[in-house]
PDB file of C-alpha atoms in Angstrom:
ATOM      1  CA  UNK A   1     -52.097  49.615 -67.028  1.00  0.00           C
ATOM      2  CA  UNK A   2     -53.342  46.385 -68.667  1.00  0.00           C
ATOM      3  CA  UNK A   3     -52.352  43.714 -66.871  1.00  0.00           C
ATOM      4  CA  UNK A   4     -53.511  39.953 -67.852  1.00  0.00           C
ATOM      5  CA  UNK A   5     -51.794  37.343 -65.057  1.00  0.00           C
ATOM      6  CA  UNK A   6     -52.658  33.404 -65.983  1.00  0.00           C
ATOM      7  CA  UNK A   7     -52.078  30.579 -63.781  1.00  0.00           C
ATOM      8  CA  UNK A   8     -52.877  26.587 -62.950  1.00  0.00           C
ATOM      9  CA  UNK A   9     -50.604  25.411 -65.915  1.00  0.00           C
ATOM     10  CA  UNK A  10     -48.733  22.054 -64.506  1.00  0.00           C
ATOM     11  CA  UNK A  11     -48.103  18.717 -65.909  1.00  0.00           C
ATOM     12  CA  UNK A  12     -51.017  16.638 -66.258  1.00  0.00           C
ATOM     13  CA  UNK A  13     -51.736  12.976 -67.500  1.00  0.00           C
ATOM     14  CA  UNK A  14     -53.188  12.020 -70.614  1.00  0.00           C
ATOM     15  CA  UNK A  15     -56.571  11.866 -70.595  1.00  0.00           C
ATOM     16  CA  UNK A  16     -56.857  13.916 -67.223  1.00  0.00           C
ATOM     17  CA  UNK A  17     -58.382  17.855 -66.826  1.00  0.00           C
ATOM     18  CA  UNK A  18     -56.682  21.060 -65.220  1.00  0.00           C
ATOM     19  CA  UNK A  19     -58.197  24.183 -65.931  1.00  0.00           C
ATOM     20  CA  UNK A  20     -56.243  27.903 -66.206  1.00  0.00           C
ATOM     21  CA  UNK A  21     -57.071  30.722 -64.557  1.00  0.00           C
ATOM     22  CA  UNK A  22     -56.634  34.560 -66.286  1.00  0.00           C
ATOM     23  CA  UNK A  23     -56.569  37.511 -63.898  1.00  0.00           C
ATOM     24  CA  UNK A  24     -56.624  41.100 -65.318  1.00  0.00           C
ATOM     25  CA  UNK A  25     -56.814  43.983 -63.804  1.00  0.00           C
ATOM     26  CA  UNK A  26     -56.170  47.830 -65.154  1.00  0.00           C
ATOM     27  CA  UNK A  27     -59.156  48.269 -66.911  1.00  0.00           C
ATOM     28  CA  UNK A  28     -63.566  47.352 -67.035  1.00  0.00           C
ATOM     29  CA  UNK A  29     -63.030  43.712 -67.711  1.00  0.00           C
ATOM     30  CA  UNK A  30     -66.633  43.148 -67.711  1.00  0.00           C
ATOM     31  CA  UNK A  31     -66.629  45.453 -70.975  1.00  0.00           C
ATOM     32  CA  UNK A  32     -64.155  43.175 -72.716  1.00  0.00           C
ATOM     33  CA  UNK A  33     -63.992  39.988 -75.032  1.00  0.00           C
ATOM     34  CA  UNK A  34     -61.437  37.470 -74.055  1.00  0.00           C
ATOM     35  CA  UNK A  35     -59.456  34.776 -75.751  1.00  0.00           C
ATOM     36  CA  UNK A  36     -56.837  32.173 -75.357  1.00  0.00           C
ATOM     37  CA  UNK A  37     -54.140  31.249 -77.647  1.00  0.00           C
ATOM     38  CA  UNK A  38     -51.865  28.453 -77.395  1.00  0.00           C
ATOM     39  CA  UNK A  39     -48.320  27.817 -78.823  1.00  0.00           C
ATOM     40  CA  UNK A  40     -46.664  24.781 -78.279  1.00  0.00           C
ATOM     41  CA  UNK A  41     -42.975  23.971 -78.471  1.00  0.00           C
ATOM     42  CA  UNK A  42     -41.263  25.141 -81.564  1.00  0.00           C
ATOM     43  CA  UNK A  43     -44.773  25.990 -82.871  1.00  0.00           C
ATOM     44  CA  UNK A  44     -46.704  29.327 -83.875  1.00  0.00           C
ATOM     45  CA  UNK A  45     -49.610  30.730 -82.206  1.00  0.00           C
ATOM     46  CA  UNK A  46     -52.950  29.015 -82.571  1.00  0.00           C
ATOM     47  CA  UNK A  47     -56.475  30.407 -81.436  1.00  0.00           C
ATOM     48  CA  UNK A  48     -58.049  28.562 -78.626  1.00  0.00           C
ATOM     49  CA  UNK A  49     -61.217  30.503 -77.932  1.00  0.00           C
ATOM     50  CA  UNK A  50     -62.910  33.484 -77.206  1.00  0.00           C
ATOM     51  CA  UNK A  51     -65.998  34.555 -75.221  1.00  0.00           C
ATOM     52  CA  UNK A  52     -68.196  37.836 -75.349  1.00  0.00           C
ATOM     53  CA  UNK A  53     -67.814  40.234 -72.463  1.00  0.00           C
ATOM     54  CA  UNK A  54     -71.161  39.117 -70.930  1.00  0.00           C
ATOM     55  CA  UNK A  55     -69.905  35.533 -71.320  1.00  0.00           C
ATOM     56  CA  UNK A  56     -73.321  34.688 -73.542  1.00  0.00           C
ATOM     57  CA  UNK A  57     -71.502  33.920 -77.009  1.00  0.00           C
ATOM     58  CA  UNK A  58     -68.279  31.908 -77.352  1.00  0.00           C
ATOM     59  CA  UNK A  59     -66.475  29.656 -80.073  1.00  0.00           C
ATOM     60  CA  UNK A  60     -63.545  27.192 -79.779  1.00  0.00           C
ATOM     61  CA  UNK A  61     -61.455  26.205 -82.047  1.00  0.00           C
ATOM     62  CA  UNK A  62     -62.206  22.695 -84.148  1.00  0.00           C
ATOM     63  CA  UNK A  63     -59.469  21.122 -82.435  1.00  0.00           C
ATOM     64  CA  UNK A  64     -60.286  21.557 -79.011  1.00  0.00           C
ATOM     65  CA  UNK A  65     -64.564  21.724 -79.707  1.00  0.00           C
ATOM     66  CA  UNK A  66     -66.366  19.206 -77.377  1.00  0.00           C
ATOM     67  CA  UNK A  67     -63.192  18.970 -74.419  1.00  0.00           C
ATOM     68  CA  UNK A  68     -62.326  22.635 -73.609  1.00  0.00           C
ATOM     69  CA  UNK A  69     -64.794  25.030 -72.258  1.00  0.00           C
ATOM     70  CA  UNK A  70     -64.193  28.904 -71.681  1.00  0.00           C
ATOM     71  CA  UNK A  71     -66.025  30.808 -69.341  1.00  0.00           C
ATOM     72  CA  UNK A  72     -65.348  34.019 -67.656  1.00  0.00           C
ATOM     73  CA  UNK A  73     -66.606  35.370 -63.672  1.00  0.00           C
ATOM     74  CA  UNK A  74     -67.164  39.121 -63.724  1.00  0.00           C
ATOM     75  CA  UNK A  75     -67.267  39.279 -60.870  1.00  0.00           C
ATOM     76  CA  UNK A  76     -63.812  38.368 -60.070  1.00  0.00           C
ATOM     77  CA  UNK A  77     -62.191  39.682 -63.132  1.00  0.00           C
ATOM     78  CA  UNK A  78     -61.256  36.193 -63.898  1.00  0.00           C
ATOM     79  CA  UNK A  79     -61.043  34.438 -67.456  1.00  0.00           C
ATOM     80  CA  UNK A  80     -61.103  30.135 -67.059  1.00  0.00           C
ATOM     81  CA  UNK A  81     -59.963  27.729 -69.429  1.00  0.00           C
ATOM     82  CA  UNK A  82     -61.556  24.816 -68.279  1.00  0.00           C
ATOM     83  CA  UNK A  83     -59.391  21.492 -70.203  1.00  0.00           C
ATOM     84  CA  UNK A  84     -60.762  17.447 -69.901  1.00  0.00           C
ATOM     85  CA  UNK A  85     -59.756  14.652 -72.220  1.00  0.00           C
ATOM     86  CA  UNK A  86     -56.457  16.365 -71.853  1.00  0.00           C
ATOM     87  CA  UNK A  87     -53.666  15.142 -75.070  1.00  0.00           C
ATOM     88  CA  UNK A  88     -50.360  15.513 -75.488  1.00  0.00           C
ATOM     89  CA  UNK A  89     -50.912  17.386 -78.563  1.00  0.00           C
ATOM     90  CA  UNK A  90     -52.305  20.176 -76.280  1.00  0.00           C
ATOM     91  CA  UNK A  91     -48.978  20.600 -74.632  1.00  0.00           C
ATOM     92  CA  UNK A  92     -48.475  24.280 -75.173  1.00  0.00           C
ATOM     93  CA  UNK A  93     -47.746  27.507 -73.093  1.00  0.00           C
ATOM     94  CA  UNK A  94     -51.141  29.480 -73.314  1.00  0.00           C
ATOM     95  CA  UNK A  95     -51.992  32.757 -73.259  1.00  0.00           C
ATOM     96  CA  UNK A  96     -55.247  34.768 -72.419  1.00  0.00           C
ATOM     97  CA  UNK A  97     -55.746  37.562 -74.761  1.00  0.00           C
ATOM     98  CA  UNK A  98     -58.136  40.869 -74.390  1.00  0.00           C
ATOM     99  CA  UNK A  99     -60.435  40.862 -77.030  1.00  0.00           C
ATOM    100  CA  UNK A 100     -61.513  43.753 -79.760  1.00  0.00           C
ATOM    101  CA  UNK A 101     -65.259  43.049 -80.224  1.00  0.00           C
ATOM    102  CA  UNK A 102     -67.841  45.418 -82.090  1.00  0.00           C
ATOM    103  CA  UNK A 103     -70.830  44.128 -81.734  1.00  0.00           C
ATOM    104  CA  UNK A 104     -70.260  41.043 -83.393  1.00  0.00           C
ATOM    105  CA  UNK A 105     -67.023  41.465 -85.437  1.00  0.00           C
ATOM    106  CA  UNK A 106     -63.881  40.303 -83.526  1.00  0.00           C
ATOM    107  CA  UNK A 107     -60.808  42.333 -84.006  1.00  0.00           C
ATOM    108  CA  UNK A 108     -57.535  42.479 -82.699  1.00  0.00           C
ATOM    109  CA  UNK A 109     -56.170  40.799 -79.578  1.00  0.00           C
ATOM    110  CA  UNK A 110     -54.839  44.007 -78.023  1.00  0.00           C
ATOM    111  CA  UNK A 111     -53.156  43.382 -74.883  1.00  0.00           C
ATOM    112  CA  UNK A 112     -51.578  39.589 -73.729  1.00  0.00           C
ATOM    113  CA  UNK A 113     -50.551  37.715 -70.967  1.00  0.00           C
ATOM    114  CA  UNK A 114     -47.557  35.965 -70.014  1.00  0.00           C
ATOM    115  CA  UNK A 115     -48.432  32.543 -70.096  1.00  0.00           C
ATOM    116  CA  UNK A 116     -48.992  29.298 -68.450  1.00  0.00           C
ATOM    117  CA  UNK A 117     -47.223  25.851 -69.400  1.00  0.00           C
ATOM    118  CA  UNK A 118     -49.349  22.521 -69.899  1.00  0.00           C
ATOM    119  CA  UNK A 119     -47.254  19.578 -70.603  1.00  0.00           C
ATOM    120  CA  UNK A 120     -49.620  16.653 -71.308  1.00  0.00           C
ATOM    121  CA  UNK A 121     -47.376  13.777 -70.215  1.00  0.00           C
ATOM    122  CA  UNK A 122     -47.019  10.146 -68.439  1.00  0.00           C
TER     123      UNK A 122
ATOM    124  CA  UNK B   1     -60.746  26.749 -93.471  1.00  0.00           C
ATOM    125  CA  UNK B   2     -58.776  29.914 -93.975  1.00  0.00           C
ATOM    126  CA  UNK B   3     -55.251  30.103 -94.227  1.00  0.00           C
ATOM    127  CA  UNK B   4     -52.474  32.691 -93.897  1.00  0.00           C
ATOM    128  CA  UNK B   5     -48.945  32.264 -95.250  1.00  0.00           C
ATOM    129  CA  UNK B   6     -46.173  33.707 -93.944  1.00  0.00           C
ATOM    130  CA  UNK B   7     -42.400  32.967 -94.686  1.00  0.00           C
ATOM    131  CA  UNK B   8     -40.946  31.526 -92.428  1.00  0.00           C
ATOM    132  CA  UNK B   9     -37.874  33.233 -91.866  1.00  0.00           C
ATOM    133  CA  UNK B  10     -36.228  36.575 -93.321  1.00  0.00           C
ATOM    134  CA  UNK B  11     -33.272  38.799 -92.489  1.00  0.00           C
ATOM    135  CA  UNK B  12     -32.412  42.291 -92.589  1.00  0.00           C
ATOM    136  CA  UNK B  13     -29.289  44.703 -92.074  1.00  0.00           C
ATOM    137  CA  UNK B  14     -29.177  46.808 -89.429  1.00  0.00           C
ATOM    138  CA  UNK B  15     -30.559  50.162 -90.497  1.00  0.00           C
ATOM    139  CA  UNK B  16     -32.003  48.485 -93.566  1.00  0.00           C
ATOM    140  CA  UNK B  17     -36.333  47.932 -94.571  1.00  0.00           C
ATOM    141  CA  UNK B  18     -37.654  44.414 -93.347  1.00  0.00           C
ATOM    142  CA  UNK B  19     -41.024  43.109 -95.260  1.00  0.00           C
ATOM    143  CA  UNK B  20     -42.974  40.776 -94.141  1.00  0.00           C
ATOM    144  CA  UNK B  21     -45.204  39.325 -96.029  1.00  0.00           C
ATOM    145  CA  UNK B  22     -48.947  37.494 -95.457  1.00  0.00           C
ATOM    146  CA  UNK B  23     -50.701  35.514 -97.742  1.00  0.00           C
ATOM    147  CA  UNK B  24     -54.046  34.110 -98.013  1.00  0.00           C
ATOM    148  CA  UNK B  25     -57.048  34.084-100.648  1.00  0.00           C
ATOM    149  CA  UNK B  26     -58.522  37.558-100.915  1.00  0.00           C
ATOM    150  CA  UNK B  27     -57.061  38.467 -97.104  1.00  0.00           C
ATOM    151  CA  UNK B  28     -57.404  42.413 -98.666  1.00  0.00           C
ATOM    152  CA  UNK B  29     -60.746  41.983 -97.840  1.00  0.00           C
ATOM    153  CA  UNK B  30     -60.158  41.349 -94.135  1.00  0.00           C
ATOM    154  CA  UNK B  31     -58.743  43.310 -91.277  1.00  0.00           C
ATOM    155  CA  UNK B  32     -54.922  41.505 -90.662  1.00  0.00           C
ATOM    156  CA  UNK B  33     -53.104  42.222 -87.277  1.00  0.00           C
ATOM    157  CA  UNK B  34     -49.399  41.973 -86.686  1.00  0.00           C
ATOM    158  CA  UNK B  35     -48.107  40.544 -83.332  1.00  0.00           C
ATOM    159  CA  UNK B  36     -44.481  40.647 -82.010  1.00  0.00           C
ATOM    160  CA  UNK B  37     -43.180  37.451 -80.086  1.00  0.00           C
ATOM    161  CA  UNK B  38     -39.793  37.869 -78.060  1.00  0.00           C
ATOM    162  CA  UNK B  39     -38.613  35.056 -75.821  1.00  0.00           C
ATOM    163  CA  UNK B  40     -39.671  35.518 -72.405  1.00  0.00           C
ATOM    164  CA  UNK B  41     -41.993  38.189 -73.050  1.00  0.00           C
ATOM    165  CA  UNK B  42     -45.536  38.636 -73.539  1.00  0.00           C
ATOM    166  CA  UNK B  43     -46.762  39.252 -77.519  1.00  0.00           C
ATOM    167  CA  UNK B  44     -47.099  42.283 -78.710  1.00  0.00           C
ATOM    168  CA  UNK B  45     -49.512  43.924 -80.902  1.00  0.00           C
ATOM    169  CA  UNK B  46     -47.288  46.008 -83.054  1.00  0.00           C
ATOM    170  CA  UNK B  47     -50.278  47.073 -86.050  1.00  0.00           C
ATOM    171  CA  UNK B  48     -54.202  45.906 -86.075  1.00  0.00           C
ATOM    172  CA  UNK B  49     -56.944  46.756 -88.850  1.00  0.00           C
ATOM    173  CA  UNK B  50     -54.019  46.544 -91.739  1.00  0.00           C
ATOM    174  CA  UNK B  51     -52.427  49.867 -90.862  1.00  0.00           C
ATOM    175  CA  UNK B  52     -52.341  51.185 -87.556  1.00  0.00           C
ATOM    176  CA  UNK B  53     -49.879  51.379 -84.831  1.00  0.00           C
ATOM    177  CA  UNK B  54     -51.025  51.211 -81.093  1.00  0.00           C
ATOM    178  CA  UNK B  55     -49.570  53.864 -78.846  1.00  0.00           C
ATOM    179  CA  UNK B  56     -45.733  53.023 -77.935  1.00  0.00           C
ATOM    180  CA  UNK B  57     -45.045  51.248 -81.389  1.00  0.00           C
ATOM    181  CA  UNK B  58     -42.519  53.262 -83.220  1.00  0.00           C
ATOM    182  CA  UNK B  59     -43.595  55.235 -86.222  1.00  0.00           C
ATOM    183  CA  UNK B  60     -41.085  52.344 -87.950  1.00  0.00           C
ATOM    184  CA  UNK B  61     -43.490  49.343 -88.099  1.00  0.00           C
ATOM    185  CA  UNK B  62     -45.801  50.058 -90.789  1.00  0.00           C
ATOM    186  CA  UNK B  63     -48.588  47.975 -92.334  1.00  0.00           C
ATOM    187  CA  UNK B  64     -50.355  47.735 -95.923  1.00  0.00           C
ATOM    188  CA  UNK B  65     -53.176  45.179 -96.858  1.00  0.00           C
ATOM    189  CA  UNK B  66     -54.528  44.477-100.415  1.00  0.00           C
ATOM    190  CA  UNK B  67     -55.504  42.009-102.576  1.00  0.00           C
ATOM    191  CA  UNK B  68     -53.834  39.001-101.998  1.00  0.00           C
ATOM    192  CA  UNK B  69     -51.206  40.090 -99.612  1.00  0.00           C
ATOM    193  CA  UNK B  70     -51.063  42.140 -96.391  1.00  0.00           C
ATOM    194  CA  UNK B  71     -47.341  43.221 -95.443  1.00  0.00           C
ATOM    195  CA  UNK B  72     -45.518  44.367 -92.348  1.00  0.00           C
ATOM    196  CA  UNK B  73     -42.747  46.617 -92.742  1.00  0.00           C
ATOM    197  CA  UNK B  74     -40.144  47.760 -89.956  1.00  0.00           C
ATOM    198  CA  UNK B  75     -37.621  50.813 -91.467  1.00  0.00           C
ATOM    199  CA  UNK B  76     -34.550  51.147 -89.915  1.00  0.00           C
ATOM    200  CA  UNK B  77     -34.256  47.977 -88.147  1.00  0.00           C
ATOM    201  CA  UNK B  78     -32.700  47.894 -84.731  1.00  0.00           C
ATOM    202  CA  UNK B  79     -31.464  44.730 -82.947  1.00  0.00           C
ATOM    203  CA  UNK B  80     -34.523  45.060 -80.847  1.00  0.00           C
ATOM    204  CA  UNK B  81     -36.577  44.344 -83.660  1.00  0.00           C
ATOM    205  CA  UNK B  82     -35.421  40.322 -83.194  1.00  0.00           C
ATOM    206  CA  UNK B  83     -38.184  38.641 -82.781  1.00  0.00           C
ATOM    207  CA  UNK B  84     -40.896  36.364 -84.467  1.00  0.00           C
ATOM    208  CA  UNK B  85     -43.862  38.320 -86.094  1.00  0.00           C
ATOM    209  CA  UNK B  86     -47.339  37.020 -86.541  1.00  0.00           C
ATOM    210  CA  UNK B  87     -50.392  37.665 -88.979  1.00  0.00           C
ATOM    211  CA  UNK B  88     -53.590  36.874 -87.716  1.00  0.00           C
ATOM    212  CA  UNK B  89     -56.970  37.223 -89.187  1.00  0.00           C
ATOM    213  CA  UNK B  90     -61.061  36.476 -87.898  1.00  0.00           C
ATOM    214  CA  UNK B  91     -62.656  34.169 -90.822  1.00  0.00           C
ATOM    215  CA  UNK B  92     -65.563  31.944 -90.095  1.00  0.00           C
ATOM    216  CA  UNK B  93     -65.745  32.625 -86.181  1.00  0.00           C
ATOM    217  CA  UNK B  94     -62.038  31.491 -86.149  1.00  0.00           C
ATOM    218  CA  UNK B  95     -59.136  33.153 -85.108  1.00  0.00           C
ATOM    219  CA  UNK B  96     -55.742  32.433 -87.748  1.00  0.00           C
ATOM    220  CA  UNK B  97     -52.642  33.038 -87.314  1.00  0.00           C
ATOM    221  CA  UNK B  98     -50.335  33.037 -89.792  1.00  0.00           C
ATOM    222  CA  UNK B  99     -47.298  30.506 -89.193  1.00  0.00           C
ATOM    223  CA  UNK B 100     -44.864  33.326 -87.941  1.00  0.00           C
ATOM    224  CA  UNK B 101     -41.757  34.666 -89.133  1.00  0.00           C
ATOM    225  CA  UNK B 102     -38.535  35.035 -87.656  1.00  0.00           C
ATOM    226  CA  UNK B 103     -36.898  38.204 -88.253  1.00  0.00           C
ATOM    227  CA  UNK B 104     -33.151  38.451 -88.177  1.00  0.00           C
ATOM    228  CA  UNK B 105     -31.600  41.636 -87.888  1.00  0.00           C
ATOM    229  CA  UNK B 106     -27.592  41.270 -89.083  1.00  0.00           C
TER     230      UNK B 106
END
């Protein structure tokens, strides 16, 4: 079965960088789109990012454009989240998603992960 | 930027038909998923493309999208039904979410 494992959440300082990890397994991850969501505390969901299965198209949300960076290593079945310039508005537990992509329409977010907690904080 | 509403909370007696709506300017015209959050848990895509149900989502949860307004509806609610329940559309090379709805099943 799908199975979509994130880690390297922590607490971090303001202004500091961590980056989350994404493991799945269960099924051809290179054939897949991937994406992060983030919710923070008492908050809905908000998109993050997503990146094509071969890792050569991506887009970020407005809010995060410029500091976060996703990538993805086929190799290892791995998603990344790389975060710098790290705020406490980005406090937030967040999720990898697997990604519905034909061709270039993006669909749904079909299978999710647990989550990992960032708390931005001094 | 695109924007979905949702309201914010509803409630619905056991046994009884929960709606839940989702707003946004001409959203008929794009493909609206419905995710299930539950404390603790992972979310859950209960419908995608409007209408249909992934396998191991009851025949219950139901979807419609047109015009104006897509809507989720769970018949005969259970008490597992609980939960908070998210639109989400792709608009611009964006992904939106609605602001979820908790669902309250008395």
């Amino acid at each position: 079965q799908v199975q979509l494992v994130e880690s390297g959440g922590g607490v971090v300082q303001p202004g500091r960088s961590l980056r989350l990890s994404c493991a799945a397994s269960g099924f051809t991850f290179s054939s897949y789109g991937m994406h992060w969501v983030r919710q923070a505390p008492g908050k809905g969901l908000k998109w993050v990012a997503v990146i094509w299965s071969d890792g050569n198209n991506q887009y970020l949300a407005d809010s995060v454009k410029g500091r976060f960076t996703i990538s993805r290593d086929n190799s290892k079945n791995t998603l990344y989240l790389q975060m710098n310039r790290l705020r406490a508005e980005d406090t937030a537990v967040y999720y990898c998603a697997r990604a519905i992509i034909v061709g270039a329409t993006v669909y749904e977010f079909d299978h999710w992960g647990q989550g990992a907690l960032v708390t931005v904080s001094s | 930027s695109y924007e979905v509403t949702q309201p914010l909370s509803i409630s619905v007696a056991l046994g009884q038909t929960a709606t839940i709506t989702c707003g946004g300017n001409n959203i008929g015209s794009k493909n609206v998923h419905w995710y299930q959050l539950t404390p603790g848990q992972a979310p859950v895509l209960v419908i995608y493309r409007d209408s249909n149900r992934p396998s191991g989502i009851p025949e219950r949860f139901s979807g419609s999208n047109s015009g104006i307004t897509a809507t989720l509806t769970i018949s005969r609610a259970q008490a597992g039904d609980e939960a908070d329940y998210y639109c989400q559309v792709w608009d611009s090379s964006t992904g939106v979410f609605g602001g979820g709805t908790k669902l309250t099943v008395l």
